[in-house]
Coordinates of C-alpha atoms and ligand atoms in Angstrom, one line a residue:
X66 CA 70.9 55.7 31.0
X67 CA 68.0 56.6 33.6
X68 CA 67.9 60.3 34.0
X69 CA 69.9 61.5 37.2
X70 CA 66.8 64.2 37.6
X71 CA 64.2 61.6 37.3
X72 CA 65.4 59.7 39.6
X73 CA 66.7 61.9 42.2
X74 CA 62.8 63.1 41.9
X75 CA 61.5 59.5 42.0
X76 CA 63.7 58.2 45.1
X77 CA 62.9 62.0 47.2
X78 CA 59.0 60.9 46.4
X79 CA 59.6 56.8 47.6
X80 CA 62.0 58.1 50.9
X81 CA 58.7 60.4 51.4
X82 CA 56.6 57.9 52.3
X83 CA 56.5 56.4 55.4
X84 CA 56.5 53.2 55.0
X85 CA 57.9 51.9 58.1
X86 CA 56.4 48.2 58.4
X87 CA 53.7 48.5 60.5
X88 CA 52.1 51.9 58.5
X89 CA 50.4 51.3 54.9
X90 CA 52.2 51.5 52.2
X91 CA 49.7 52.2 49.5
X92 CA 50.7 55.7 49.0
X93 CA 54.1 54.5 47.5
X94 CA 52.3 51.7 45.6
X95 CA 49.6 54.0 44.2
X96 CA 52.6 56.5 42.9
X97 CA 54.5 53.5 41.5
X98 CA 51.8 52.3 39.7
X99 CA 50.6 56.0 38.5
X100 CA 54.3 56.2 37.2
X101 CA 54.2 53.3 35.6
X102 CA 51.2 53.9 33.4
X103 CA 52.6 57.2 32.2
X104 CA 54.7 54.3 29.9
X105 CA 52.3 52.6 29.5
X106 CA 53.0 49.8 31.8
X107 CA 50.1 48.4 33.6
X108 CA 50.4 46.9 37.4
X109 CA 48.8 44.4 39.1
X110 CA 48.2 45.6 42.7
X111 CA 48.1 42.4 45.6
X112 CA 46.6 43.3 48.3
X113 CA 46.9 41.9 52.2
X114 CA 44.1 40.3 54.0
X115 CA 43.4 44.3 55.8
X116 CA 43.6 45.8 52.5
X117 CA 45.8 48.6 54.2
X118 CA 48.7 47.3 52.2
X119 CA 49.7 45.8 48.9
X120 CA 52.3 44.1 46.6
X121 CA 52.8 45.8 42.6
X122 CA 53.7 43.6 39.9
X123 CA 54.0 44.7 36.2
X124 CA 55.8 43.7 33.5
X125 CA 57.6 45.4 30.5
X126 CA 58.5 44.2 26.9
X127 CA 57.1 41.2 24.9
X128 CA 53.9 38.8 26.2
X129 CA 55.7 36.0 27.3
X130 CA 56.3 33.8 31.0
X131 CA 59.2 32.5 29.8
X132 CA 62.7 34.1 30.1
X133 CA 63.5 37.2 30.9
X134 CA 64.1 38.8 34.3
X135 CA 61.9 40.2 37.9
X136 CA 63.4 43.1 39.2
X137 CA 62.4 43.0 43.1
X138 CA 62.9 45.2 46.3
X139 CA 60.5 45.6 49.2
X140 CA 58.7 49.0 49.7
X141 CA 58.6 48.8 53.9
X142 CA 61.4 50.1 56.1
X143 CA 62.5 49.7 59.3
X144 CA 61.4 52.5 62.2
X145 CA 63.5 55.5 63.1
X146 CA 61.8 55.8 66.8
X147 CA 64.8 56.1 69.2
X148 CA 67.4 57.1 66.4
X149 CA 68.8 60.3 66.7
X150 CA 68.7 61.4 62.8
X151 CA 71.0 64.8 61.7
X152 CA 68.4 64.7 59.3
X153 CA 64.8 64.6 58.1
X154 CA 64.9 60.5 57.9
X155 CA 61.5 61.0 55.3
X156 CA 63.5 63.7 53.2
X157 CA 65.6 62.9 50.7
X158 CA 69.2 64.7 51.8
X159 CA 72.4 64.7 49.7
X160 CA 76.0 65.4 51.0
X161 CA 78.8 64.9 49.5
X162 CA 78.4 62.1 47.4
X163 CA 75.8 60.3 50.0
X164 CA 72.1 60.4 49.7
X165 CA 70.2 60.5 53.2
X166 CA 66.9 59.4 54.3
X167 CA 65.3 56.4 55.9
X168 CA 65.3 53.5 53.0
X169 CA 68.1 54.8 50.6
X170 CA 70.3 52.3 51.1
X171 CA 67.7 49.2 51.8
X172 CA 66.1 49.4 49.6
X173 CA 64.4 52.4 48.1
X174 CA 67.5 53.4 46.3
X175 CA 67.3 50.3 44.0
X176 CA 63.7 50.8 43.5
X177 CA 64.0 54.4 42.2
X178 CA 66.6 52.9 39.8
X179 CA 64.4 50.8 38.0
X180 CA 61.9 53.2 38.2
X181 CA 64.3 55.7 36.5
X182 CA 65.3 53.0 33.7
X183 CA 61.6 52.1 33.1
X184 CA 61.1 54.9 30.1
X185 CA 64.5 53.5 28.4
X186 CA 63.3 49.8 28.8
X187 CA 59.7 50.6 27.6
X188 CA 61.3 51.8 24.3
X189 CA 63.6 49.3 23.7
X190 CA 62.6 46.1 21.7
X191 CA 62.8 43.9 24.6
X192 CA 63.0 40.3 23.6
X193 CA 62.6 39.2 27.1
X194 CA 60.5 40.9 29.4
X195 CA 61.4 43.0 32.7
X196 CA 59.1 42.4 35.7
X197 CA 59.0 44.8 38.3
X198 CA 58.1 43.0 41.8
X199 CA 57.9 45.1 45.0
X200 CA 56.5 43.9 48.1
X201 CA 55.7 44.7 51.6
X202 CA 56.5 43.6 55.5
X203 CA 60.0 42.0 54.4
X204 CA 61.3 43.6 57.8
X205 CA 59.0 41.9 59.3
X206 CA 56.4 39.1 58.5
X207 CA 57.5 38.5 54.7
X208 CA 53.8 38.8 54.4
X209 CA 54.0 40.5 50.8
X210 CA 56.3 37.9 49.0
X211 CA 53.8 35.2 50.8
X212 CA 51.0 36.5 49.2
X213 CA 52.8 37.7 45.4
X214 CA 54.5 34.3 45.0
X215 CA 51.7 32.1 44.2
X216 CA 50.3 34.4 41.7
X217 CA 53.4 34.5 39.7
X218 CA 53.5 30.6 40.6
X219 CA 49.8 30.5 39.1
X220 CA 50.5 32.6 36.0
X221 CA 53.7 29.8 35.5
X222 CA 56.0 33.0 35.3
X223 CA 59.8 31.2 34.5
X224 CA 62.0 34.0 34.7
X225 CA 65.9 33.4 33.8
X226 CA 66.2 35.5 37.0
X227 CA 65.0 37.1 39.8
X228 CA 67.0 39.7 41.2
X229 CA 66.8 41.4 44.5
X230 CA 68.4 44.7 44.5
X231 CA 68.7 44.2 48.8
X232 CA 72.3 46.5 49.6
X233 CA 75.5 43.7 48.3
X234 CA 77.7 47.0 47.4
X235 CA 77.0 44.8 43.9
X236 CA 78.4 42.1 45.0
X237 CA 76.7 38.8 43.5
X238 CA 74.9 36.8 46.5
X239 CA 74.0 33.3 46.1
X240 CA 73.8 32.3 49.8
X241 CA 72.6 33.6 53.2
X242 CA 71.9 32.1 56.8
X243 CA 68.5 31.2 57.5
X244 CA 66.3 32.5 60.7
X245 CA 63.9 31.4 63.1
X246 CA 62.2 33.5 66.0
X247 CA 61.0 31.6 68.7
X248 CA 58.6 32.2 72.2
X249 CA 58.6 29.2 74.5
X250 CA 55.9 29.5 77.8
X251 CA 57.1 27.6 80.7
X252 CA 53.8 26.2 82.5
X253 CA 54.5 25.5 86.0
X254 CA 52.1 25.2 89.2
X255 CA 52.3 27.8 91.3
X256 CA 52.7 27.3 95.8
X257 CA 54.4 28.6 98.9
X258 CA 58.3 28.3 98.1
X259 CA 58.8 26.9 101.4
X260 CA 57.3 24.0 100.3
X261 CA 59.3 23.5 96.5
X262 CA 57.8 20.3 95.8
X263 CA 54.4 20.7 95.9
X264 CA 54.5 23.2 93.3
X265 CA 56.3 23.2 89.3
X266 CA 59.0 26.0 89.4
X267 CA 58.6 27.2 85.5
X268 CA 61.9 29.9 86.0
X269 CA 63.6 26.2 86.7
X270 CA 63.0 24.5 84.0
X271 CA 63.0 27.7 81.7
X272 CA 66.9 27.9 82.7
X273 CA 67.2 23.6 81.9
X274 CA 66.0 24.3 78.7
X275 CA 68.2 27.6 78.1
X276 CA 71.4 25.7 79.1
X277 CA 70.0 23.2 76.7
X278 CA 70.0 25.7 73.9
X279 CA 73.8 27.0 74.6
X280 CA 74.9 23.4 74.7
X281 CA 73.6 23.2 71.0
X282 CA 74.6 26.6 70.1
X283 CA 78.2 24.8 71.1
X284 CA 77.5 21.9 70.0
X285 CA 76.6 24.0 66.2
X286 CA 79.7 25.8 66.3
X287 CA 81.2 22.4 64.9
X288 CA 79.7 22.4 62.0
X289 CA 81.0 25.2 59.5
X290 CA 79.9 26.5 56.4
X291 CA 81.7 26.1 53.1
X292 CA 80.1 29.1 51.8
X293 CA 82.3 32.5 51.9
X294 CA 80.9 35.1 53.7
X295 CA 79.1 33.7 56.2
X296 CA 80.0 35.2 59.5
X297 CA 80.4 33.3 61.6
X298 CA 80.3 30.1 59.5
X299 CA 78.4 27.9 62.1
X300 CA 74.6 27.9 63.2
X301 CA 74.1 30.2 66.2
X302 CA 71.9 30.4 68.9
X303 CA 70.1 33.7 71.1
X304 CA 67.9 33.9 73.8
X305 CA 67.5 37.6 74.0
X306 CA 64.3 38.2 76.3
X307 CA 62.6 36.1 79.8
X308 CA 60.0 37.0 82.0
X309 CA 58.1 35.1 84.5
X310 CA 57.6 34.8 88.3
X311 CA 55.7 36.9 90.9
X312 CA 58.3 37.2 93.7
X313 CA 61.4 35.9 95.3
X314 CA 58.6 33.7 97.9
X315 CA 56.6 32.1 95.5
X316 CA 57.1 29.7 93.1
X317 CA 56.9 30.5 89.5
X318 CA 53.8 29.4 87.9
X319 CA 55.0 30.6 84.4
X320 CA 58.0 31.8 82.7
X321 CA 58.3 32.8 79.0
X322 CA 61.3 33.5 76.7
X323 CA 62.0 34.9 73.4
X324 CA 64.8 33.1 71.6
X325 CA 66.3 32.7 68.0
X326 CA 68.5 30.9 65.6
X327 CA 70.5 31.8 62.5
X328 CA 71.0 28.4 60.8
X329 CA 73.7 27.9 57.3
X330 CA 72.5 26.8 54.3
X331 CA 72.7 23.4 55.2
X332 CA 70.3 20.3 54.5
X333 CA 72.5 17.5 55.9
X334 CA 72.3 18.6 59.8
X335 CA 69.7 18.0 61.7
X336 CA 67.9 21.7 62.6
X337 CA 68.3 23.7 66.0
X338 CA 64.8 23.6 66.5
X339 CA 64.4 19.5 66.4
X340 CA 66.8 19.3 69.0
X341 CA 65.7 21.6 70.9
X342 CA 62.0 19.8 70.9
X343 CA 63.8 16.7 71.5
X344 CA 65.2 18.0 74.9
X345 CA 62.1 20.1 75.9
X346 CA 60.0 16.9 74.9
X347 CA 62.1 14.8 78.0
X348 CA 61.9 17.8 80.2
X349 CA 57.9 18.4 79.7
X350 CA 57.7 14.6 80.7
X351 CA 59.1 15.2 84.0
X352 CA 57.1 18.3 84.7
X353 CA 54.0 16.3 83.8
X354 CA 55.1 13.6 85.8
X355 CA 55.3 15.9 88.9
X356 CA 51.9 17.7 88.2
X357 CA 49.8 17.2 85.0
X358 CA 49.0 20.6 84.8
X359 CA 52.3 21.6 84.0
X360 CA 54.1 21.6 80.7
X361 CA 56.1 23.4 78.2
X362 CA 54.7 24.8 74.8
X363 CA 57.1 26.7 71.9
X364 CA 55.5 28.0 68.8
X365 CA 57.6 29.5 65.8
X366 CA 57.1 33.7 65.3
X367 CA 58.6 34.0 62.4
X368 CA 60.8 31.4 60.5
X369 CA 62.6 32.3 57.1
X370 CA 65.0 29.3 55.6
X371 CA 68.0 29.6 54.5
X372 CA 69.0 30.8 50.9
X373 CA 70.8 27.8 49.2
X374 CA 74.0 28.5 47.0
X375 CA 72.9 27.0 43.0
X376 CA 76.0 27.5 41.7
X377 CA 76.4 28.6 38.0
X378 CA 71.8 29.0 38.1
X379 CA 71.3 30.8 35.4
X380 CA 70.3 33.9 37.7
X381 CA 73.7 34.1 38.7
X382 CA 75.3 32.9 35.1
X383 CA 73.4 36.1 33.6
X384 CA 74.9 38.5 36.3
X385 CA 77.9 37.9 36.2
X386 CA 77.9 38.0 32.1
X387 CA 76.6 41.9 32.4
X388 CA 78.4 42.6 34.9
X389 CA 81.9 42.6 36.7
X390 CA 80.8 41.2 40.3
X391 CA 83.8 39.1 41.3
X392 CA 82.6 35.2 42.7
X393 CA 79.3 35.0 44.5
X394 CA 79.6 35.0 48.4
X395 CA 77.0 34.6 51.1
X396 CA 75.4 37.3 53.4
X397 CA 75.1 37.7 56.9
X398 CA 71.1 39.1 56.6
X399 CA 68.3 37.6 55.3
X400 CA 66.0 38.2 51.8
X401 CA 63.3 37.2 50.1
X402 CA 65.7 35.1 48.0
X403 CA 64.5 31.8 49.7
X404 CA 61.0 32.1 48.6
X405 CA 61.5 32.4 44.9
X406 CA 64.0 29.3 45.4
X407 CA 61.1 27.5 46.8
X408 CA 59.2 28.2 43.9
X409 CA 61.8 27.0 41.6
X410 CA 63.0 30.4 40.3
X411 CA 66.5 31.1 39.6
X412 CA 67.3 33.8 42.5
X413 CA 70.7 36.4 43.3
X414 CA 70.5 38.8 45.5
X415 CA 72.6 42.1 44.1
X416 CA 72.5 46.0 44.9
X417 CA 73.9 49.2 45.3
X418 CA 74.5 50.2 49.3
X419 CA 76.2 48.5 51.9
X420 CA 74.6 47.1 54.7
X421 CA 76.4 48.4 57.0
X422 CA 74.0 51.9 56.1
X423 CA 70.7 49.6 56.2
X424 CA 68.7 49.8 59.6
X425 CA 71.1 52.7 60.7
X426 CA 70.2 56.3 61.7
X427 CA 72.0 58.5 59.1
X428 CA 71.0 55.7 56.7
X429 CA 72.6 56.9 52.8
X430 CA 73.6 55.5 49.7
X431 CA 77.0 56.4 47.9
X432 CA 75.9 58.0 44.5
X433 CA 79.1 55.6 43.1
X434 CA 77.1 52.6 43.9
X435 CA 73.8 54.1 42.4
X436 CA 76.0 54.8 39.2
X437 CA 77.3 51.0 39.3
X438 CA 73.9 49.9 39.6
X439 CA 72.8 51.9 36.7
X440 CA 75.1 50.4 34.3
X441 CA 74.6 47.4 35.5
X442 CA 70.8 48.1 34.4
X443 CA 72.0 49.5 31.0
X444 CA 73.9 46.3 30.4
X445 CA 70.7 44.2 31.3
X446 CA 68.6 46.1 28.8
X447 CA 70.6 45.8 26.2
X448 CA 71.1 42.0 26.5
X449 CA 67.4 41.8 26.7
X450 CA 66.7 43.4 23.4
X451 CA 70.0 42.2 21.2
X452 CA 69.8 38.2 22.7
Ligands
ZN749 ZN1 66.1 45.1 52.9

């Protein structure tokens, strides 16, 4: 069993470091990796395109692709500006039975848990190996797991499973809603507003194609998920930010908004954001018809699929043989899960923490579900060496 004074030490050194996702977070990688080779477990650092940030892989145990398990949590976390903290959010903080600091919950805490198993499983005669994958900008870009997955994809690593330690209160997850961030610029023409037709008014046909989108967020509500979990079942719909316009006299030459979706794990329906182009197609037509210059452009900031229920995978066939996790259910947050599905790797998501801490000031982690985690870890080294 990891030692509770290890890692109390480990997780008050990751909470430490700042990683919020914008900052480096090679200060945490370099201490992982010097920790690691103390056991003599060698990493393999990936670094981004600025070099001001990297991904750690390393593995433990025998020399072999096949089998065998990845460990994975990311090392970023999200920022504490405009959170009013009791605390130190960078210091690690117990009270009670609750650990403070900025990451303990999602998903440091998980992190230091492996860390603190990693002298017990570099002992043990592992017949599978344990890989340990941590990555960067999941709250953000999924950058890291962008960049880690086709060198594992290259090496042909086949893992039984990948499992990401994100806050499920260990819960197994085999499902979560996809998510799309979207900006869409409004071109207009501008001109005197007395005069409404010799101009484009881009705030008018921003708020056509905004109605648009409610009527198939409604229209989406129809469609429900099977999957427990999901809440709400459907596919929605946000538009959560518009500017444009000079003043109440002119008419608007531009008009911008920010909008998003949250889509089920579903392949049958047709997706939010092919409708939507459908109906913004029909509506740059008429624009274009009334002045060339005009027109309507939406690009994609950030788009993460869904994660797919594979029922009885033999990710989720191995968790819930170690452990007692009740009947997979879906999430309301995204992972990282989704990428390793696309690369054909059996994938759960399962941790200690509830969301309901993550993102939060006053972030913690119950000690209860650190323990639960542990022997959860125990249980997967010891069906590792005895299989
Ligand atoms: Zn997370």
């Amino acid at each position: 069993m990891p030692d509770t004074t290890t890692f109390n030490d480990l997780l008050r050194h990751l909470v430490g470091f700042d990683t919020t996702s914008h900052k480096s977070n090679l200060g945490l990688i370099h201490f992982v990796r010097d920790y690691l080779n103390q056991y003599g477990v060698p990493s393999t650092l990936i670094e981004n395109g600025n070099k001001d940030k990297a991904n750690l892989f390393a593995s433990i145990g025998p020399d072999t692709l096949t089998g065998g398990v990845v460990l994975s949590g990311h090392t970023d976390v999200v920022p504490v500006v405009d959170q009013i903290w009791s605390s130190d959010p960078f210091t690690l903080t117990r009270l009670g039975d609750k650990l403070f600091g900025r990451g303990t919950c999602d998903m440091k805490g998980f992190i230091a848990l492996v860390l603190a198993a990693v002298p017990e499983m570099a002992t043990a005669p592992l017949k599978y190996p344990i890989h340990i994958a941590l990555t960067h900008d999941e709250e953000t870009t999924f950058e890291g797991v962008a960049n880690l997955l086709p060198e594992l994809v290259a090496m042909r690593l086949s893992p039984q499973a990948v499992i990401i330690g994100e806050p499920t209160e260990m819960r197994l997850v085999n499902a979560h809603k996809g998510q799309g961030h979207l900006e869409t610029v409004v071109r207009g023409v501008e001109g005197h507003a007395s005069l409404p037709d010799r101009g484009v008014n881009a705030i008018g046909y921003a708020t056509r194609l905004i109605a648009g989108l409610a009527e198939i967020g409604e229209s989406a509500k129809q469609r429900t998920s099977a999957v427990p979990g999901l809440d709400p079942a459907f596919t929605t719909v946000n538009v959560g930010r518009i500017e444009g316009g000079a003043q109440f006299n002119i008419i608007p030459g531009r008009c911008r908004f920010e909008w998003e979706y949250r889509s089920i794990p579903d392949a049958t329906s047709r997706s939010i954001v092919d409708e939507f182009d459908e109906f913004s197609t029909m509506l740059a037509k008429e624009m274009a018809a009334r002045n060339e210059k005009a027109g309507i452009l939406t690009r994609a900031l950030l788009e993460v699929p869904a994660m797919t229920p594979q029922p009885d995978s033999p990710a989720e066939r191995l968790v819930t043989q170690l452990y007692d996790c009740g009947d997979p259910i879906g999430i309301a947050f995204g992972t990282e899960a989704p990428c390793y599905q696309q690369a054909e790797m059996p994938v759960v998501v399962f941790g200690p923490g509830s969301i309901e801490q993550a993102h939060q000031p006053d972030e913690f982690v119950r000690i209860e579900q650190l323990q639960r985690c542990t022997e959860f870890l125990r249980n997967l080294i010891q069906h590792l060496t005895h299989t």
